[in-house]
Tab-separated table of C-alpha atoms in Angstrom:
chain	number	residue	atom	x	y	z
A	1	MET	CA	168.796	153.449	254.001
A	2	SER	CA	169.695	151.448	250.909
A	3	VAL	CA	167.301	151.018	248.017
A	4	ARG	CA	167.182	147.229	248.553
A	5	ARG	CA	166.269	147.585	252.238
A	6	SER	CA	163.580	150.174	251.539
A	7	THR	CA	162.122	147.882	248.868
A	8	ILE	CA	161.970	144.979	251.324
A	9	ILE	CA	160.300	147.158	253.969
A	10	PHE	CA	157.760	148.394	251.412
A	11	ALA	CA	157.032	144.797	250.371
A	12	TRP	CA	156.389	143.798	254.000
A	13	ILE	CA	154.064	146.779	254.413
A	14	LEU	CA	152.061	145.602	251.407
A	15	LEU	CA	151.921	142.067	252.842
A	16	LEU	CA	150.883	143.237	256.297
A	17	PRO	CA	147.079	143.217	255.671
A	18	ALA	CA	147.271	139.672	254.288
A	19	LEU	CA	149.446	138.544	257.198
A	20	LEU	CA	146.994	140.024	259.700
A	21	TYR	CA	144.096	138.342	257.937
A	22	VAL	CA	145.820	134.946	257.938
A	23	SER	CA	146.869	135.357	261.568
A	24	VAL	CA	143.410	136.303	262.843
A	25	ILE	CA	141.181	134.216	260.581
A	26	VAL	CA	143.333	131.120	260.027
A	27	ALA	CA	146.345	130.804	262.319
A	28	TYR	CA	144.722	131.734	265.644
A	29	PRO	CA	141.710	129.369	265.275
A	30	LEU	CA	144.032	126.528	264.247
A	31	VAL	CA	146.325	127.012	267.222
A	32	ASP	CA	143.393	127.444	269.601
A	33	THR	CA	141.715	124.270	268.284
A	34	PHE	CA	144.960	122.326	268.621
A	35	ILE	CA	145.345	123.425	272.268
A	36	LEU	CA	141.662	122.718	272.950
A	37	SER	CA	142.061	119.157	271.682
A	38	PHE	CA	144.223	118.336	274.708
A	39	THR	CA	141.552	119.391	277.202
A	40	ASP	CA	138.179	118.099	278.382
A	41	ALA	CA	136.474	121.352	277.414
A	42	SER	CA	132.676	121.186	277.503
A	43	LEU	CA	129.789	123.186	278.973
A	44	LYS	CA	131.077	122.726	282.497
A	45	LYS	CA	132.845	125.668	284.097
A	46	THR	CA	136.259	124.096	284.653
A	47	THR	CA	138.502	122.794	281.892
A	48	LYS	CA	141.246	120.304	282.626
A	49	TRP	CA	144.297	119.296	280.625
A	50	VAL	CA	143.884	115.621	279.629
A	51	GLY	CA	146.872	115.192	277.312
A	52	THR	CA	146.296	112.756	274.461
A	53	LEU	CA	143.150	111.213	276.000
A	54	ASN	CA	140.895	112.665	273.293
A	55	TYR	CA	143.099	111.207	270.568
A	56	ASP	CA	143.140	107.832	272.347
A	57	LYS	CA	139.337	107.859	272.284
A	58	ILE	CA	139.406	108.590	268.565
A	59	PHE	CA	141.616	105.695	267.511
A	60	ASN	CA	140.324	103.233	270.113
A	61	GLY	CA	136.667	103.925	269.399
A	62	THR	CA	134.412	103.904	266.379
A	63	PHE	CA	136.097	106.888	264.735
A	64	ALA	CA	138.392	104.527	262.815
A	65	GLU	CA	135.300	103.156	261.038
A	66	VAL	CA	134.212	106.725	260.328
A	67	ILE	CA	137.610	107.481	258.749
A	68	ILE	CA	137.342	104.432	256.469
A	69	ARG	CA	133.761	105.331	255.529
A	70	THR	CA	134.844	108.884	254.707
A	71	PHE	CA	137.577	107.676	252.366
A	72	VAL	CA	135.209	105.204	250.667
A	73	TRP	CA	132.537	107.903	250.269
A	74	THR	CA	135.078	110.348	248.872
A	75	PHE	CA	136.651	107.798	246.514
A	76	PHE	CA	133.392	106.754	244.848
A	77	SER	CA	132.019	110.287	244.690
A	78	VAL	CA	135.141	111.781	243.111
A	79	SER	CA	135.632	108.824	240.739
A	80	ILE	CA	132.074	108.979	239.421
A	81	LYS	CA	132.259	112.768	239.033
A	82	MET	CA	135.479	112.502	237.043
A	83	ILE	CA	134.129	109.737	234.785
A	84	ILE	CA	130.833	111.491	234.041
A	85	GLY	CA	132.535	114.891	233.795
A	86	THR	CA	135.108	113.637	231.294
A	87	PHE	CA	132.463	111.936	229.159
A	88	GLY	CA	130.226	115.003	229.325
A	89	ALA	CA	133.061	117.370	228.361
A	90	VAL	CA	133.901	115.259	225.316
A	91	MET	CA	130.247	115.128	224.261
A	92	LEU	CA	129.732	118.869	224.741
A	93	ASN	CA	132.829	119.561	222.653
A	94	ALA	CA	131.514	117.493	219.761
A	95	ALA	CA	130.093	119.330	216.757
A	96	VAL	CA	126.421	118.346	217.158
A	97	PRO	CA	123.217	120.362	216.672
A	98	GLY	CA	122.044	122.085	219.840
A	99	ARG	CA	125.439	121.951	221.494
A	100	ALA	CA	124.985	125.386	223.104
A	101	LEU	CA	121.665	124.283	224.631
A	102	PHE	CA	123.238	121.162	226.135
A	103	ARG	CA	126.012	123.283	227.657
A	104	VAL	CA	123.416	125.511	229.300
A	105	LEU	CA	121.543	122.468	230.647
A	106	THR	CA	124.647	121.335	232.534
A	107	MET	CA	124.536	124.440	234.728
A	108	PRO	CA	121.358	124.074	236.892
A	109	PRO	CA	122.868	121.647	239.453
A	110	TRP	CA	125.655	124.157	240.001
A	111	ILE	CA	123.481	127.292	239.842
A	112	VAL	CA	120.650	126.112	242.090
A	113	PRO	CA	121.401	126.808	245.786
A	114	MET	CA	122.884	123.669	247.292
A	115	ALA	CA	120.319	123.353	250.085
A	116	ILE	CA	117.412	123.554	247.626
A	117	GLY	CA	118.972	120.907	245.380
A	118	ILE	CA	119.593	118.595	248.341
A	119	PHE	CA	116.018	119.013	249.616
A	120	MET	CA	114.797	118.166	246.107
A	121	TRP	CA	116.782	114.919	246.161
A	122	GLY	CA	115.433	114.183	249.644
A	123	TRP	CA	111.884	114.348	248.287
A	124	MET	CA	112.848	112.150	245.338
A	125	TYR	CA	114.281	109.529	247.706
A	126	ASN	CA	111.095	109.418	249.793
A	127	GLY	CA	109.502	105.967	249.769
A	128	GLN	CA	105.857	107.040	249.856
A	129	PHE	CA	105.690	109.896	247.369
A	130	GLY	CA	109.228	110.061	245.940
A	131	MET	CA	109.647	110.003	242.169
A	132	ILE	CA	112.399	107.378	242.109
A	133	SER	CA	110.448	104.819	244.126
A	134	GLY	CA	107.320	105.521	242.072
A	135	VAL	CA	109.103	105.046	238.747
A	136	LEU	CA	110.656	101.764	239.902
A	137	GLN	CA	107.243	100.483	240.998
A	138	ASN	CA	105.584	101.483	237.720
A	139	MET	CA	108.322	99.690	235.788
A	140	GLY	CA	107.750	96.563	237.852
A	141	LEU	CA	111.308	96.513	239.167
A	142	VAL	CA	110.222	96.594	242.830
A	143	ASP	CA	107.124	95.297	244.585
A	144	GLY	CA	106.623	98.178	246.977
A	145	PRO	CA	107.877	101.607	248.014
A	146	ILE	CA	111.553	101.957	248.904
A	147	ALA	CA	112.641	104.446	251.552
A	148	PHE	CA	116.158	104.997	250.264
A	149	LEU	CA	117.274	107.124	253.194
A	150	ALA	CA	115.965	104.669	255.810
A	151	HIS	CA	118.425	101.885	255.009
A	152	GLY	CA	122.186	102.138	255.460
A	153	SER	CA	123.328	100.762	252.087
A	154	THR	CA	120.842	102.735	249.989
A	155	ALA	CA	121.308	105.922	252.050
A	156	PHE	CA	125.076	105.727	251.570
A	157	TRP	CA	124.751	105.564	247.790
A	158	ALA	CA	121.953	108.144	247.792
A	159	THR	CA	124.280	110.719	249.342
A	160	ILE	CA	126.963	109.863	246.787
A	161	ILE	CA	124.525	110.306	243.882
A	162	THR	CA	123.438	113.680	245.247
A	163	ASP	CA	127.040	114.820	245.644
A	164	VAL	CA	127.811	113.677	242.098
A	165	TRP	CA	124.806	115.581	240.737
A	166	ILE	CA	126.019	118.765	242.418
A	167	GLY	CA	129.697	118.360	241.498
A	168	VAL	CA	129.557	117.105	237.900
A	169	PRO	CA	128.831	120.508	236.230
A	170	LEU	CA	132.020	122.088	237.587
A	171	VAL	CA	134.113	119.086	236.508
A	172	THR	CA	132.483	119.049	233.078
A	173	LEU	CA	132.979	122.754	232.380
A	174	TYR	CA	136.568	122.699	233.638
A	175	LEU	CA	137.482	119.749	231.421
A	176	LEU	CA	135.537	121.228	228.511
A	177	ALA	CA	137.643	124.384	228.722
A	178	SER	CA	140.779	122.214	228.820
A	179	ILE	CA	139.689	120.281	225.746
A	180	GLN	CA	139.004	123.479	223.832
A	181	ALA	CA	142.526	124.664	224.679
A	182	ILE	CA	144.024	121.716	222.768
A	183	PRO	CA	145.413	122.914	219.386
A	184	GLN	CA	143.054	121.969	216.564
A	185	ASP	CA	146.028	121.385	214.258
A	186	LEU	CA	146.668	118.085	216.023
A	187	TYR	CA	143.168	116.834	215.241
A	188	GLU	CA	143.357	118.029	211.647
A	189	ALA	CA	146.677	116.268	211.114
A	190	ALA	CA	145.352	113.051	212.638
A	191	TRP	CA	142.158	113.276	210.583
A	192	THR	CA	144.230	113.798	207.413
A	193	ASP	CA	146.185	110.633	208.221
A	194	GLY	CA	142.915	108.702	208.483
A	195	ALA	CA	142.713	108.444	212.279
A	196	GLY	CA	139.254	107.658	213.595
A	197	ARG	CA	137.392	109.514	216.339
A	198	PHE	CA	138.269	107.018	219.083
A	199	TYR	CA	141.919	106.974	218.032
A	200	ARG	CA	142.073	110.770	218.134
A	201	PHE	CA	140.542	110.756	221.606
A	202	ARG	CA	142.923	108.070	222.873
A	203	ARG	CA	146.079	109.549	221.327
A	204	ILE	CA	145.419	113.297	221.461
A	205	THR	CA	142.572	114.335	223.755
A	206	LEU	CA	143.143	112.003	226.682
A	207	PRO	CA	146.948	112.480	227.073
A	208	LEU	CA	146.656	116.274	226.858
A	209	LEU	CA	143.668	116.236	229.223
A	210	VAL	CA	145.424	114.272	231.970
A	211	PRO	CA	146.973	117.350	233.708
A	212	ALA	CA	143.559	119.038	233.938
A	213	MET	CA	141.975	115.790	235.145
A	214	ILE	CA	144.583	115.430	237.886
A	215	THR	CA	144.117	119.013	239.025
A	216	MET	CA	140.332	118.730	239.020
A	217	SER	CA	140.359	115.395	240.832
A	218	MET	CA	142.588	116.785	243.587
A	219	LEU	CA	140.380	119.865	244.061
A	220	SER	CA	137.270	117.685	244.051
A	221	LEU	CA	138.898	115.330	246.538
A	222	ILE	CA	139.543	118.141	249.014
A	223	ALA	CA	136.028	119.581	248.659
A	224	THR	CA	134.272	116.195	248.833
A	225	PHE	CA	136.282	114.966	251.808
A	226	ASN	CA	135.235	118.071	253.737
A	227	SER	CA	131.608	118.059	252.507
A	228	PHE	CA	128.985	118.574	255.212
A	229	ASP	CA	125.748	119.938	253.728
A	230	ILE	CA	124.691	116.972	251.600
A	231	ILE	CA	124.892	114.263	254.259
A	232	TRP	CA	123.590	116.456	257.061
A	233	ILE	CA	120.489	117.626	255.176
A	234	LEU	CA	119.656	114.163	253.790
A	235	THR	CA	120.447	111.830	256.695
A	236	GLN	CA	122.286	113.706	259.472
A	237	GLY	CA	124.698	110.767	259.438
A	238	GLY	CA	122.039	108.074	259.819
A	239	PRO	CA	120.572	105.573	259.725
A	240	ASN	CA	122.605	104.004	262.545
A	241	GLY	CA	125.636	106.067	261.541
A	242	ASP	CA	125.931	104.417	258.120
A	243	THR	CA	126.445	107.770	256.389
A	244	THR	CA	128.448	109.431	259.160
A	245	THR	CA	131.688	110.878	257.817
A	246	MET	CA	134.478	112.595	259.719
A	247	ILE	CA	133.037	116.079	259.355
A	248	ILE	CA	129.574	114.892	260.463
A	249	ASP	CA	130.999	113.027	263.462
A	250	THR	CA	133.029	116.088	264.457
A	251	TYR	CA	129.975	118.334	264.299
A	252	ARG	CA	127.831	115.939	266.319
A	253	THR	CA	130.548	115.570	268.956
A	254	ALA	CA	131.486	119.225	269.328
A	255	ILE	CA	128.162	120.961	268.683
A	256	GLY	CA	125.593	118.235	269.322
A	257	SER	CA	127.130	116.674	272.439
A	258	LYS	CA	128.944	119.850	273.558
A	259	LYS	CA	132.201	117.910	273.951
A	260	TYR	CA	134.447	120.635	272.606
A	261	GLY	CA	137.736	118.963	273.523
A	262	GLU	CA	136.899	115.707	271.743
A	263	GLY	CA	135.443	117.636	268.817
A	264	ALA	CA	138.624	119.704	268.553
A	265	ALA	CA	140.705	116.516	268.435
A	266	ARG	CA	138.575	115.235	265.575
A	267	ALA	CA	138.937	118.587	263.803
A	268	VAL	CA	142.720	118.346	264.137
A	269	VAL	CA	142.682	114.894	262.524
A	270	ILE	CA	140.572	116.245	259.640
A	271	CYS	CA	142.972	119.181	259.270
A	272	ILE	CA	145.915	116.775	259.049
A	273	PHE	CA	144.257	114.764	256.276
A	274	LEU	CA	143.292	117.911	254.357
A	275	SER	CA	146.829	119.270	254.748
A	276	ILE	CA	148.192	116.066	253.236
A	277	PHE	CA	145.761	116.382	250.321
A	278	CYS	CA	146.783	120.021	249.799
A	279	LEU	CA	150.477	119.126	249.834
A	280	LEU	CA	149.818	116.404	247.273
A	281	TYR	CA	147.875	118.898	245.170
A	282	PHE	CA	150.667	121.485	245.224
A	283	ARG	CA	153.259	118.806	244.525
A	284	VAL	CA	151.331	117.448	241.554
A	285	THR	CA	150.616	120.888	240.086
A	286	HIS	CA	154.261	121.869	240.551
A	287	ARG	CA	155.388	118.784	238.651
A	288	LEU	CA	152.856	119.452	235.910
A	289	ALA	CA	154.006	123.069	235.625
A	290	SER	CA	157.649	121.970	235.547
A	291	GLY	CA	156.886	119.440	232.828
A	292	GLU	CA	155.028	122.000	230.701
A	293	SER	CA	157.848	124.552	231.010
A	294	ARG	CA	160.430	122.149	229.635
């Protein structure tokens, strides 16, 4: 046996545990879900092959509205996180007294267990004894209590605010690390030439921060699009489905209504969207890596 062939065989042996893991944990469930999406699987004993009927129900029903709502929810959540995270990273990088304390204070939303943080926001949104409604009444901005989670428009934005609160620390710390990786010589040269703080940010910080911002926005997009906990704990997709996203609708169909075939079809659609996002992410990062290597 040649040395090259033995090396290849040894490499495959080393990859075997990972291949088994991917096959059992990832590949098999995906294939099984895809096959299940073409059946009328439910709690009944017999399962029939229905072809594309489940997909016809998706695109001829209300699921199209759910898809649009999911993209809108994801767009605003990710955009606000990136804006606040970028501003926060710049502020935390500034040479101000107590900077270390402010950096520590950005961590609690990320450190606190997600369910506890979401329940806390649920209490704050309560119309009768919630802090937000009480503060607005004391300031004279509203005449009476506001049940934020009982109305579609306010509940939609309430879930976005909660998701932003949870996601901003990670964005801020990631961008802060990227800012600190920028060579200080560039700032010193610009400062020597008389460039102001805003000019240095616009000409040095922001251009060199764009690759990190793109990477973080893509990762946040994938995580936010597939987010379940926040909406389910706060509203369970209500009121009247105004906060129902694709992942919530899939759960309610497959687990709540026990319509496993229709739920599998919805899961396949979600998987397709997430696969597209992942391909975009890898494509963007590959281009950024290629540009940096030149």
